[in-house]
mmCIF file of C-alpha atoms in Angstrom:
data_model
loop_
_atom_site.group_PDB
_atom_site.id
_atom_site.type_symbol
_atom_site.label_atom_id
_atom_site.label_comp_id
_atom_site.label_asym_id
_atom_site.label_seq_id
_atom_site.Cartn_x
_atom_site.Cartn_y
_atom_site.Cartn_z
ATOM 1 C CA UNK A 90 49.129 57.077 146.882
ATOM 2 C CA UNK A 91 51.991 57.780 149.218
ATOM 3 C CA UNK A 92 51.236 59.865 152.282
ATOM 4 C CA UNK A 93 52.068 63.569 152.084
ATOM 5 C CA UNK A 94 55.138 64.619 153.994
ATOM 6 C CA UNK A 95 57.187 67.730 154.538
ATOM 7 C CA UNK A 96 60.040 66.987 152.146
ATOM 8 C CA UNK A 97 60.972 69.783 149.769
ATOM 9 C CA UNK A 98 60.123 69.800 146.094
ATOM 10 C CA UNK A 99 62.598 72.372 144.818
ATOM 11 C CA UNK A 100 62.097 74.936 142.100
ATOM 12 C CA UNK A 101 65.139 76.273 140.279
ATOM 13 C CA UNK A 102 65.968 78.922 137.701
ATOM 14 C CA UNK A 103 66.516 77.498 134.269
ATOM 15 C CA UNK A 104 70.231 78.459 134.361
ATOM 16 C CA UNK A 105 70.976 77.084 137.865
ATOM 17 C CA UNK A 106 74.119 75.088 138.605
ATOM 18 C CA UNK A 107 71.870 72.075 139.205
ATOM 19 C CA UNK A 108 70.471 72.515 135.728
ATOM 20 C CA UNK A 109 71.466 70.438 132.709
ATOM 21 C CA UNK A 110 70.845 73.443 130.484
ATOM 22 C CA UNK A 111 73.292 76.018 129.199
ATOM 23 C CA UNK A 112 73.502 79.393 130.975
ATOM 24 C CA UNK A 113 73.871 82.702 129.113
ATOM 25 C CA UNK A 114 77.296 84.122 128.391
ATOM 26 C CA UNK A 115 78.823 85.728 131.510
ATOM 27 C CA UNK A 116 79.121 89.111 129.823
ATOM 28 C CA UNK A 117 75.407 89.264 129.125
ATOM 29 C CA UNK A 118 73.686 91.830 131.360
ATOM 30 C CA UNK A 119 70.595 90.815 133.319
ATOM 31 C CA UNK A 120 68.568 93.414 131.443
ATOM 32 C CA UNK A 121 69.525 91.735 128.170
ATOM 33 C CA UNK A 122 69.096 88.246 129.646
ATOM 34 C CA UNK A 123 65.589 89.072 130.880
ATOM 35 C CA UNK A 124 64.780 90.811 127.582
ATOM 36 C CA UNK A 125 65.869 87.627 125.836
ATOM 37 C CA UNK A 126 63.793 85.448 128.180
ATOM 38 C CA UNK A 127 60.843 87.834 127.827
ATOM 39 C CA UNK A 128 61.094 87.763 124.026
ATOM 40 C CA UNK A 129 58.595 84.892 124.065
ATOM 41 C CA UNK A 130 56.214 86.823 126.357
ATOM 42 C CA UNK A 131 54.227 88.478 123.532
ATOM 43 C CA UNK A 132 53.615 85.074 121.956
ATOM 44 C CA UNK A 133 52.680 83.631 125.365
ATOM 45 C CA UNK A 134 50.337 86.536 126.139
ATOM 46 C CA UNK A 135 48.635 85.973 122.803
ATOM 47 C CA UNK A 136 48.480 82.231 123.559
ATOM 48 C CA UNK A 137 46.935 82.861 127.002
ATOM 49 C CA UNK A 138 44.342 85.125 125.416
ATOM 50 C CA UNK A 139 43.274 82.228 123.145
ATOM 51 C CA UNK A 140 42.623 79.771 125.989
ATOM 52 C CA UNK A 141 38.862 79.767 125.733
ATOM 53 C CA UNK A 142 36.369 77.337 127.316
ATOM 54 C CA UNK A 143 36.446 73.948 126.526
ATOM 55 C CA UNK A 144 48.663 67.081 152.010
ATOM 56 C CA UNK A 145 51.935 68.980 152.028
ATOM 57 C CA UNK A 146 54.761 67.835 149.904
ATOM 58 C CA UNK A 147 57.390 70.414 149.067
ATOM 59 C CA UNK A 148 59.133 70.050 145.718
ATOM 60 C CA UNK A 149 62.326 72.022 144.933
ATOM 61 C CA UNK A 150 62.003 74.757 142.279
ATOM 62 C CA UNK A 151 64.782 76.300 140.197
ATOM 63 C CA UNK A 152 64.897 79.062 137.617
ATOM 64 C CA UNK A 153 64.732 77.615 134.132
ATOM 65 C CA UNK A 154 67.203 80.336 133.209
ATOM 66 C CA UNK A 155 69.845 78.348 135.090
ATOM 67 C CA UNK A 156 68.662 74.867 134.080
ATOM 68 C CA UNK A 157 67.164 74.947 130.589
ATOM 69 C CA UNK A 158 68.051 78.396 129.237
ATOM 70 C CA UNK A 159 64.381 79.428 129.238
ATOM 71 C CA UNK A 160 62.470 82.053 131.212
ATOM 72 C CA UNK A 161 60.406 79.617 133.237
ATOM 73 C CA UNK A 162 60.806 77.678 136.478
ATOM 74 C CA UNK A 163 61.428 73.966 136.668
ATOM 75 C CA UNK A 164 60.810 71.189 139.187
ATOM 76 C CA UNK A 165 62.515 67.817 139.450
ATOM 77 C CA UNK A 166 60.041 64.968 139.105
ATOM 78 C CA UNK A 167 60.295 61.271 138.372
ATOM 79 C CA UNK A 168 58.031 59.514 135.914
ATOM 80 C CA UNK A 169 57.492 55.774 135.630
ATOM 81 C CA UNK A 170 58.740 52.727 137.535
ATOM 82 C CA UNK A 171 61.621 52.875 138.132
ATOM 83 C CA UNK A 172 61.449 56.664 138.132
ATOM 84 C CA UNK A 173 63.011 58.598 135.251
ATOM 85 C CA UNK A 174 64.241 62.084 136.248
ATOM 86 C CA UNK A 175 62.745 64.984 134.293
ATOM 87 C CA UNK A 176 63.126 68.753 134.765
ATOM 88 C CA UNK A 177 59.580 69.889 134.026
ATOM 89 C CA UNK A 178 58.462 73.503 133.650
ATOM 90 C CA UNK A 179 55.947 74.691 136.242
ATOM 91 C CA UNK A 180 52.957 76.298 134.504
ATOM 92 C CA UNK A 181 49.909 77.635 136.337
ATOM 93 C CA UNK A 182 48.093 78.433 133.081
ATOM 94 C CA UNK A 183 48.173 74.949 131.567
ATOM 95 C CA UNK A 184 46.287 71.848 132.573
ATOM 96 C CA UNK A 185 47.702 68.757 130.898
ATOM 97 C CA UNK A 186 51.235 67.676 131.803
ATOM 98 C CA UNK A 187 53.406 66.479 128.942
ATOM 99 C CA UNK A 188 56.929 65.176 128.306
ATOM 100 C CA UNK A 189 58.933 64.297 125.201
ATOM 101 C CA UNK A 190 58.956 60.523 124.696
ATOM 102 C CA UNK A 191 61.597 58.340 123.090
ATOM 103 C CA UNK A 192 61.505 58.495 119.304
ATOM 104 C CA UNK A 193 60.099 62.043 119.346
ATOM 105 C CA UNK A 194 60.783 64.159 116.244
ATOM 106 C CA UNK A 195 62.118 67.657 116.996
ATOM 107 C CA UNK A 196 62.566 66.996 120.727
ATOM 108 C CA UNK A 197 65.608 67.407 122.968
ATOM 109 C CA UNK A 198 67.959 64.524 123.683
ATOM 110 C CA UNK A 199 66.403 63.898 127.118
ATOM 111 C CA UNK A 200 63.184 61.944 126.715
ATOM 112 C CA UNK A 201 60.929 59.676 128.747
ATOM 113 C CA UNK A 202 61.158 55.998 127.795
ATOM 114 C CA UNK A 203 57.767 54.254 128.167
ATOM 115 C CA UNK A 204 59.289 50.875 127.319
ATOM 116 C CA UNK A 205 61.424 50.826 130.472
ATOM 117 C CA UNK A 206 58.544 51.646 132.847
ATOM 118 C CA UNK A 207 56.590 48.747 134.367
ATOM 119 C CA UNK A 208 53.698 51.046 135.389
ATOM 120 C CA UNK A 209 53.176 52.713 131.990
ATOM 121 C CA UNK A 210 49.827 52.422 130.253
ATOM 122 C CA UNK A 211 48.292 53.857 127.108
ATOM 123 C CA UNK A 212 44.839 55.476 127.029
ATOM 124 C CA UNK A 213 42.393 55.095 124.172
ATOM 125 C CA UNK A 214 39.632 57.297 122.842
ATOM 126 C CA UNK A 215 36.889 55.447 124.726
ATOM 127 C CA UNK A 216 38.121 56.615 128.154
ATOM 128 C CA UNK A 217 36.682 59.699 129.891
ATOM 129 C CA UNK A 218 40.123 61.347 130.356
ATOM 130 C CA UNK A 219 40.458 61.537 126.603
ATOM 131 C CA UNK A 220 37.473 63.865 126.213
ATOM 132 C CA UNK A 221 39.114 66.366 128.603
ATOM 133 C CA UNK A 222 42.076 67.194 126.344
ATOM 134 C CA UNK A 223 42.200 70.256 124.100
ATOM 135 C CA UNK A 224 43.028 69.508 120.448
ATOM 136 C CA UNK A 225 41.676 65.967 120.602
ATOM 137 C CA UNK A 226 41.987 63.843 117.469
ATOM 138 C CA UNK A 227 39.864 60.702 117.724
ATOM 139 C CA UNK A 228 37.885 58.763 115.092
ATOM 140 C CA UNK A 229 34.091 58.867 115.263
ATOM 141 C CA UNK A 230 33.874 55.120 115.756
ATOM 142 C CA UNK A 231 36.126 52.335 116.971
ATOM 143 C CA UNK A 232 39.023 52.464 119.409
ATOM 144 C CA UNK A 233 42.265 54.313 118.824
ATOM 145 C CA UNK A 234 45.048 55.888 120.861
ATOM 146 C CA UNK A 235 43.984 59.149 122.499
ATOM 147 C CA UNK A 236 46.026 61.546 120.376
ATOM 148 C CA UNK A 237 45.954 65.339 120.509
ATOM 149 C CA UNK A 238 47.662 68.393 119.063
ATOM 150 C CA UNK A 239 48.273 71.622 120.968
ATOM 151 C CA UNK A 240 49.970 74.959 120.412
ATOM 152 C CA UNK A 241 52.280 76.328 123.071
ATOM 153 C CA UNK A 242 53.758 79.773 123.671
ATOM 154 C CA UNK A 243 52.079 81.197 120.598
ATOM 155 C CA UNK A 244 54.709 80.054 118.086
ATOM 156 C CA UNK A 245 55.130 76.305 118.672
ATOM 157 C CA UNK A 246 53.048 73.145 118.636
ATOM 158 C CA UNK A 247 53.304 69.449 119.429
ATOM 159 C CA UNK A 248 51.543 66.165 118.820
ATOM 160 C CA UNK A 249 51.121 63.671 121.652
ATOM 161 C CA UNK A 250 49.252 60.628 122.910
ATOM 162 C CA UNK A 251 47.516 60.756 126.277
ATOM 163 C CA UNK A 252 49.043 58.028 128.475
ATOM 164 C CA UNK A 253 49.337 57.256 132.188
ATOM 165 C CA UNK A 254 52.146 56.330 134.567
ATOM 166 C CA UNK A 255 53.296 56.919 138.142
ATOM 167 C CA UNK A 256 54.380 60.462 138.962
ATOM 168 C CA UNK A 257 56.742 60.921 141.906
ATOM 169 C CA UNK A 258 56.872 64.322 143.624
ATOM 170 C CA UNK A 259 59.505 64.275 146.388
ATOM 171 C CA UNK A 260 58.298 61.274 148.445
ATOM 172 C CA UNK A 261 54.727 61.155 147.120
ATOM 173 C CA UNK A 262 53.638 58.878 144.308
ATOM 174 C CA UNK A 263 50.555 59.624 142.232
ATOM 175 C CA UNK A 264 49.666 56.410 140.366
ATOM 176 C CA UNK A 265 47.949 56.380 136.975
ATOM 177 C CA UNK A 266 48.778 60.048 136.370
ATOM 178 C CA UNK A 267 47.545 61.023 132.896
ATOM 179 C CA UNK A 268 49.902 63.093 130.739
ATOM 180 C CA UNK A 269 50.835 63.705 127.127
ATOM 181 C CA UNK A 270 53.590 61.588 125.609
ATOM 182 C CA UNK A 271 54.957 63.882 122.878
ATOM 183 C CA UNK A 272 55.936 62.297 119.574
ATOM 184 C CA UNK A 273 56.680 65.420 117.515
ATOM 185 C CA UNK A 274 57.433 69.096 118.147
ATOM 186 C CA UNK A 275 57.380 72.125 115.842
ATOM 187 C CA UNK A 276 58.968 75.410 116.951
ATOM 188 C CA UNK A 277 61.328 76.292 119.798
ATOM 189 C CA UNK A 278 59.037 77.314 122.675
ATOM 190 C CA UNK A 279 58.058 73.849 123.907
ATOM 191 C CA UNK A 280 59.975 73.193 127.169
ATOM 192 C CA UNK A 281 62.688 70.618 126.377
ATOM 193 C CA UNK A 282 61.855 68.204 129.215
ATOM 194 C CA UNK A 283 58.144 68.785 129.448
ATOM 195 C CA UNK A 284 55.636 70.725 131.491
ATOM 196 C CA UNK A 285 53.698 70.158 134.722
ATOM 197 C CA UNK A 286 50.317 71.850 134.462
ATOM 198 C CA UNK A 287 48.930 73.465 137.621
ATOM 199 C CA UNK A 288 45.897 75.073 135.979
ATOM 200 C CA UNK A 289 42.255 74.576 136.923
ATOM 201 C CA UNK A 290 41.295 71.899 134.378
ATOM 202 C CA UNK A 291 40.410 68.246 135.077
ATOM 203 C CA UNK A 292 43.789 66.879 133.911
ATOM 204 C CA UNK A 293 46.000 69.280 135.880
ATOM 205 C CA UNK A 294 48.117 68.090 138.802
ATOM 206 C CA UNK A 295 45.722 69.939 141.133
ATOM 207 C CA UNK A 296 42.750 67.928 139.869
ATOM 208 C CA UNK A 297 44.434 64.549 139.378
ATOM 209 C CA UNK A 298 45.999 64.520 142.866
ATOM 210 C CA UNK A 299 42.469 64.750 144.293
ATOM 211 C CA UNK A 300 42.184 64.474 148.067
ATOM 212 C CA UNK A 301 45.955 64.031 148.495
ATOM 213 C CA UNK A 302 46.591 67.780 148.314
ATOM 214 C CA UNK A 303 43.028 69.139 148.808
ATOM 215 C CA UNK A 304 43.427 71.509 145.812
ATOM 216 C CA UNK A 305 45.980 73.607 147.720
ATOM 217 C CA UNK A 306 49.499 74.481 146.579
ATOM 218 C CA UNK A 307 51.983 77.310 146.919
ATOM 219 C CA UNK A 308 55.354 78.222 145.507
ATOM 220 C CA UNK A 309 58.276 80.519 146.112
ATOM 221 C CA UNK A 310 60.185 81.406 142.948
ATOM 222 C CA UNK A 311 63.868 82.314 143.423
ATOM 223 C CA UNK A 312 65.435 85.063 141.333
ATOM 224 C CA UNK A 313 66.713 84.167 137.873
ATOM 225 C CA UNK A 314 70.261 84.498 139.224
ATOM 226 C CA UNK A 315 69.712 81.805 141.851
ATOM 227 C CA UNK A 316 71.858 78.835 140.855
ATOM 228 C CA UNK A 317 70.315 76.053 142.906
ATOM 229 C CA UNK A 318 66.951 74.435 143.661
ATOM 230 C CA UNK A 319 66.292 77.028 146.343
ATOM 231 C CA UNK A 320 62.635 77.683 145.538
ATOM 232 C CA UNK A 321 59.885 75.302 146.569
ATOM 233 C CA UNK A 322 56.513 74.020 145.453
ATOM 234 C CA UNK A 323 54.445 73.051 148.505
ATOM 235 C CA UNK A 324 51.546 70.718 147.811
ATOM 236 C CA UNK A 325 48.666 70.385 150.259
ATOM 237 C CA UNK A 326 47.334 72.476 153.178
ATOM 238 C CA UNK A 327 49.859 71.273 155.789
ATOM 239 C CA UNK A 328 52.849 73.553 156.238
ATOM 240 C CA UNK A 329 51.357 76.502 154.373
ATOM 241 C CA UNK A 330 51.625 79.988 155.932
ATOM 242 C CA UNK A 331 49.038 80.428 158.695
ATOM 243 C CA UNK A 332 48.804 84.221 158.570
ATOM 244 C CA UNK A 333 48.846 85.357 154.965
ATOM 245 C CA UNK A 334 46.955 88.152 153.251
ATOM 246 C CA UNK A 335 44.533 86.840 150.649
ATOM 247 C CA UNK A 336 42.543 88.049 147.672
ATOM 248 C CA UNK A 337 39.696 86.188 145.941
ATOM 249 C CA UNK A 338 40.601 83.795 143.127
ATOM 250 C CA UNK A 339 38.128 84.398 140.335
ATOM 251 C CA UNK A 340 37.077 81.900 137.687
ATOM 252 C CA UNK A 341 36.407 83.113 134.194
ATOM 253 C CA UNK A 342 34.293 80.739 132.070
ATOM 254 C CA UNK A 343 35.762 82.356 128.960
ATOM 255 C CA UNK A 344 39.238 81.121 129.959
ATOM 256 C CA UNK A 345 38.565 78.452 132.588
ATOM 257 C CA UNK A 346 42.156 77.251 133.097
ATOM 258 C CA UNK A 347 43.494 80.625 134.243
ATOM 259 C CA UNK A 348 43.734 82.082 137.767
ATOM 260 C CA UNK A 349 42.058 85.488 137.743
ATOM 261 C CA UNK A 350 42.414 88.183 140.418
ATOM 262 C CA UNK A 351 40.514 91.428 140.949
ATOM 263 C CA UNK A 352 43.066 94.189 140.278
ATOM 264 C CA UNK A 353 41.486 97.462 141.401
ATOM 265 C CA UNK A 354 44.391 99.851 140.741
ATOM 266 C CA UNK A 355 48.129 100.579 140.811
ATOM 267 C CA UNK A 356 50.107 103.166 142.773
ATOM 268 C CA UNK A 357 53.475 104.676 141.894
ATOM 269 C CA UNK A 358 54.949 105.656 145.235
ATOM 270 C CA UNK A 359 52.086 107.315 147.087
ATOM 271 C CA UNK A 360 50.198 108.298 143.947
ATOM 272 C CA UNK A 361 47.388 106.067 142.754
ATOM 273 C CA UNK A 362 47.399 106.405 138.973
ATOM 274 C CA UNK A 363 44.161 107.532 137.294
ATOM 275 C CA UNK A 364 42.512 104.713 135.348
ATOM 276 C CA UNK A 365 38.944 104.041 134.239
ATOM 277 C CA UNK A 366 37.791 101.018 136.336
ATOM 278 C CA UNK A 367 36.241 99.508 133.205
ATOM 279 C CA UNK A 368 39.690 99.235 131.612
ATOM 280 C CA UNK A 369 40.891 96.739 134.241
ATOM 281 C CA UNK A 370 37.580 95.196 135.295
ATOM 282 C CA UNK A 371 37.067 91.440 135.497
ATOM 283 C CA UNK A 372 34.656 90.426 132.739
ATOM 284 C CA UNK A 373 33.505 86.787 132.634
ATOM 285 C CA UNK A 374 31.878 87.345 129.235
ATOM 286 C CA UNK A 375 34.995 88.477 127.373
ATOM 287 C CA UNK A 376 37.843 86.967 129.420
ATOM 288 C CA UNK A 377 39.147 90.446 130.278
ATOM 289 C CA UNK A 378 40.764 91.013 133.667
ATOM 290 C CA UNK A 379 43.998 90.185 135.483
ATOM 291 C CA UNK A 380 45.662 86.792 135.857
ATOM 292 C CA UNK A 381 48.651 85.562 137.837
ATOM 293 C CA UNK A 382 50.929 83.360 135.729
ATOM 294 C CA UNK A 383 54.156 81.468 136.415
ATOM 295 C CA UNK A 384 55.182 81.218 132.761
ATOM 296 C CA UNK A 385 55.227 84.863 131.623
ATOM 297 C CA UNK A 386 58.483 86.637 132.523
ATOM 298 C CA UNK A 387 57.575 90.352 132.699
ATOM 299 C CA UNK A 388 54.319 91.748 134.111
ATOM 300 C CA UNK A 389 52.130 93.187 131.371
ATOM 301 C CA UNK A 390 49.423 95.824 131.672
ATOM 302 C CA UNK A 391 46.848 96.927 129.109
ATOM 303 C CA UNK A 392 48.036 100.044 127.286
ATOM 304 C CA UNK A 393 46.008 102.707 129.174
ATOM 305 C CA UNK A 394 47.115 101.398 132.584
ATOM 306 C CA UNK A 395 50.728 100.911 131.488
ATOM 307 C CA UNK A 396 50.912 104.472 130.137
ATOM 308 C CA UNK A 397 49.409 105.883 133.350
ATOM 309 C CA UNK A 398 52.022 104.013 135.433
ATOM 310 C CA UNK A 399 54.896 105.050 133.172
ATOM 311 C CA UNK A 400 53.833 108.710 133.030
ATOM 312 C CA UNK A 401 53.597 108.961 136.813
ATOM 313 C CA UNK A 402 56.945 107.201 137.254
ATOM 314 C CA UNK A 403 58.612 109.634 134.846
ATOM 315 C CA UNK A 404 57.207 112.543 136.883
ATOM 316 C CA UNK A 405 58.829 111.238 140.063
ATOM 317 C CA UNK A 406 62.235 110.086 138.771
ATOM 318 C CA UNK A 407 65.052 112.184 137.379
ATOM 319 C CA UNK A 408 65.675 111.544 133.659
ATOM 320 C CA UNK A 409 66.728 111.344 130.947
ATOM 321 C CA UNK A 410 64.913 108.118 130.021
ATOM 322 C CA UNK A 411 65.906 105.642 127.334
ATOM 323 C CA UNK A 412 64.590 102.363 125.948
ATOM 324 C CA UNK A 413 66.307 98.978 126.102
ATOM 325 C CA UNK A 414 64.376 96.273 124.286
ATOM 326 C CA UNK A 415 60.891 95.830 125.716
ATOM 327 C CA UNK A 416 61.620 98.311 128.542
ATOM 328 C CA UNK A 417 61.002 101.955 127.624
ATOM 329 C CA UNK A 418 61.585 103.526 131.065
ATOM 330 C CA UNK A 419 65.322 103.136 131.729
ATOM 331 C CA UNK A 420 67.178 105.756 133.768
ATOM 332 C CA UNK A 421 70.467 106.469 135.532
ATOM 333 C CA UNK A 422 70.896 103.774 138.198
ATOM 334 C CA UNK A 423 72.122 106.340 140.739
ATOM 335 C CA UNK A 424 68.495 107.554 140.946
ATOM 336 C CA UNK A 425 67.181 104.095 141.801
ATOM 337 C CA UNK A 426 67.274 104.482 145.584
ATOM 338 C CA UNK A 427 64.943 107.483 145.287
ATOM 339 C CA UNK A 428 62.707 105.820 142.699
ATOM 340 C CA UNK A 429 59.117 105.094 143.813
ATOM 341 C CA UNK A 430 57.968 101.512 144.259
ATOM 342 C CA UNK A 431 54.908 100.085 142.533
ATOM 343 C CA UNK A 432 51.944 98.850 144.554
ATOM 344 C CA UNK A 433 49.398 96.506 143.011
ATOM 345 C CA UNK A 434 45.991 96.999 144.634
ATOM 346 C CA UNK A 435 44.056 93.740 144.681
ATOM 347 C CA UNK A 436 40.717 93.117 146.361
ATOM 348 C CA UNK A 437 41.557 92.577 150.055
ATOM 349 C CA UNK A 438 45.294 93.276 149.829
ATOM 350 C CA UNK A 439 47.893 95.605 148.376
ATOM 351 C CA UNK A 440 51.247 94.259 147.198
ATOM 352 C CA UNK A 441 54.160 96.706 147.176
ATOM 353 C CA UNK A 442 56.887 95.319 144.938
ATOM 354 C CA UNK A 443 60.415 95.472 146.425
ATOM 355 C CA UNK A 444 63.172 97.067 144.315
ATOM 356 C CA UNK A 445 64.417 93.670 143.101
ATOM 357 C CA UNK A 446 60.963 92.952 141.626
ATOM 358 C CA UNK A 447 60.672 96.423 140.116
ATOM 359 C CA UNK A 448 63.982 97.231 138.397
ATOM 360 C CA UNK A 449 66.561 95.520 136.206
ATOM 361 C CA UNK A 450 70.133 96.646 135.593
ATOM 362 C CA UNK A 451 72.487 96.754 132.649
ATOM 363 C CA UNK A 452 75.732 94.749 132.926
ATOM 364 C CA UNK A 453 77.765 97.831 133.790
ATOM 365 C CA UNK A 454 75.163 98.778 136.374
ATOM 366 C CA UNK A 455 74.854 102.284 134.962
ATOM 367 C CA UNK A 456 71.208 102.035 133.874
ATOM 368 C CA UNK A 457 68.133 100.720 135.651
ATOM 369 C CA UNK A 458 64.860 99.879 133.895
ATOM 370 C CA UNK A 459 61.311 99.751 135.227
ATOM 371 C CA UNK A 460 60.594 96.032 134.748
ATOM 372 C CA UNK A 461 57.039 96.092 133.374
ATOM 373 C CA UNK A 462 55.732 96.298 129.817
ATOM 374 C CA UNK A 463 52.510 96.904 127.891
ATOM 375 C CA UNK A 464 50.373 94.071 126.541
ATOM 376 C CA UNK A 465 51.299 93.457 122.870
ATOM 377 C CA UNK A 466 49.022 95.111 120.333
ATOM 378 C CA UNK A 467 48.099 91.826 118.634
ATOM 379 C CA UNK A 468 46.335 90.381 121.690
ATOM 380 C CA UNK A 469 42.556 90.115 121.678
ATOM 381 C CA UNK A 470 40.926 90.764 125.039
ATOM 382 C CA UNK A 471 42.178 93.053 127.781
ATOM 383 C CA UNK A 472 44.368 90.743 129.872
ATOM 384 C CA UNK A 473 46.787 92.026 132.535
ATOM 385 C CA UNK A 474 49.370 89.444 133.630
ATOM 386 C CA UNK A 475 51.247 89.420 136.950
ATOM 387 C CA UNK A 476 54.366 87.570 135.812
ATOM 388 C CA UNK A 477 57.153 85.574 137.438
ATOM 389 C CA UNK A 478 59.723 88.386 137.681
ATOM 390 C CA UNK A 479 57.331 90.280 139.972
ATOM 391 C CA UNK A 480 56.493 87.134 141.993
ATOM 392 C CA UNK A 481 60.091 86.216 142.855
ATOM 393 C CA UNK A 482 60.886 85.813 146.559
ATOM 394 C CA UNK A 483 57.231 85.733 147.580
ATOM 395 C CA UNK A 484 55.172 82.783 148.791
ATOM 396 C CA UNK A 485 52.188 82.578 146.420
ATOM 397 C CA UNK A 486 49.436 80.393 147.890
ATOM 398 C CA UNK A 487 46.707 78.961 145.637
ATOM 399 C CA UNK A 488 43.812 77.747 147.773
ATOM 400 C CA UNK A 489 41.689 76.620 144.860
ATOM 401 C CA UNK A 490 39.149 74.820 147.051
ATOM 402 C CA UNK A 491 38.322 78.065 148.877
ATOM 403 C CA UNK A 492 38.833 80.379 145.865
ATOM 404 C CA UNK A 493 41.542 82.522 147.420
ATOM 405 C CA UNK A 494 45.136 83.483 146.642
ATOM 406 C CA UNK A 495 47.604 84.439 149.350
ATOM 407 C CA UNK A 496 50.810 86.474 148.994
ATOM 408 C CA UNK A 497 53.579 86.830 151.554
ATOM 409 C CA UNK A 498 57.186 87.991 151.305
ATOM 410 C CA UNK A 499 59.619 85.037 151.490
ATOM 411 C CA UNK A 500 63.243 85.074 150.401
ATOM 412 C CA UNK A 501 64.033 81.774 148.698
ATOM 413 C CA UNK A 502 67.219 82.605 146.772
#
């Protein structure tokens, strides 16, 4: 492996100017754009609820909104030898990385070509990595390619073979990196140039990079409007913030890939909303609790907590209130400067969301909407999700080795 260094691995919005993907029409308001991006949230929330048991390098991050016309964040990586550039979605709730491969049915025009890589290798069913994939399809006897099928986003699926090749992140090379080589896709939610899983499973980047990054990474997500690779994914303990407030990272055996936090309450302005602690409690037996996720767009709360937040907000802000799409607490934007901010109370720290992480505006700027939503009714298990819109312009530090998550304000637009 190459030695870790301090080069940046950027993260960009999907619609950034550096992105090969089409941006929304200029006349589209950011409320409507985010509503459109968040339209896949209910399916993703349902998908997350089904995930049951089974050194520093800095990589640029961009909003997928600017690059791929999706509500996720992407990083530039190179796969193979020589390296083939791919814009892969960053996903903290998935483990296995995967990319569309040449000859794929239903994939985008940009694919990875195994035939042109001198370091490419296939993996068969007899190898230990193969047993670590969800949706495995292997014969009972004999050797065969390690093939698997997975759903993604709640409304899409793909078929792939587990393979290995060199993965380049900025100046680091991870040899023999195992990932899915997709050969067919059904549905429209599968990221067009693949996904880089940062979850807790054995095939995630965190696990496969081993001692290189010491199970430590952080990111700063720029706003969806940021056009360039201005965000960053920092891998490894070197160069991470020294003084950062932390909260315990919890592991839930019911959904072992996800990063759980202990949410103890929410305040609207100075008022802590009334909520039965049991409603938001971490429960390792059912999978209930609160996760932090890079792939969901709008923060979702279970219905009782969402209603308590909304009702208190309505008390403090001058109406009338209207609904726009998923947002049911929209008001005259002239009242925004007096509107209360939300504070998420986590064990060991409280995070007060700045205005930009709390409100969205219509194109004319006349209406502002409280940018949170309830968990969809069709989701089993009480799962609150702190989503990427609320994480923007913060450094989110995942110290998996020491089971802690840090949060610090950092403008990376």
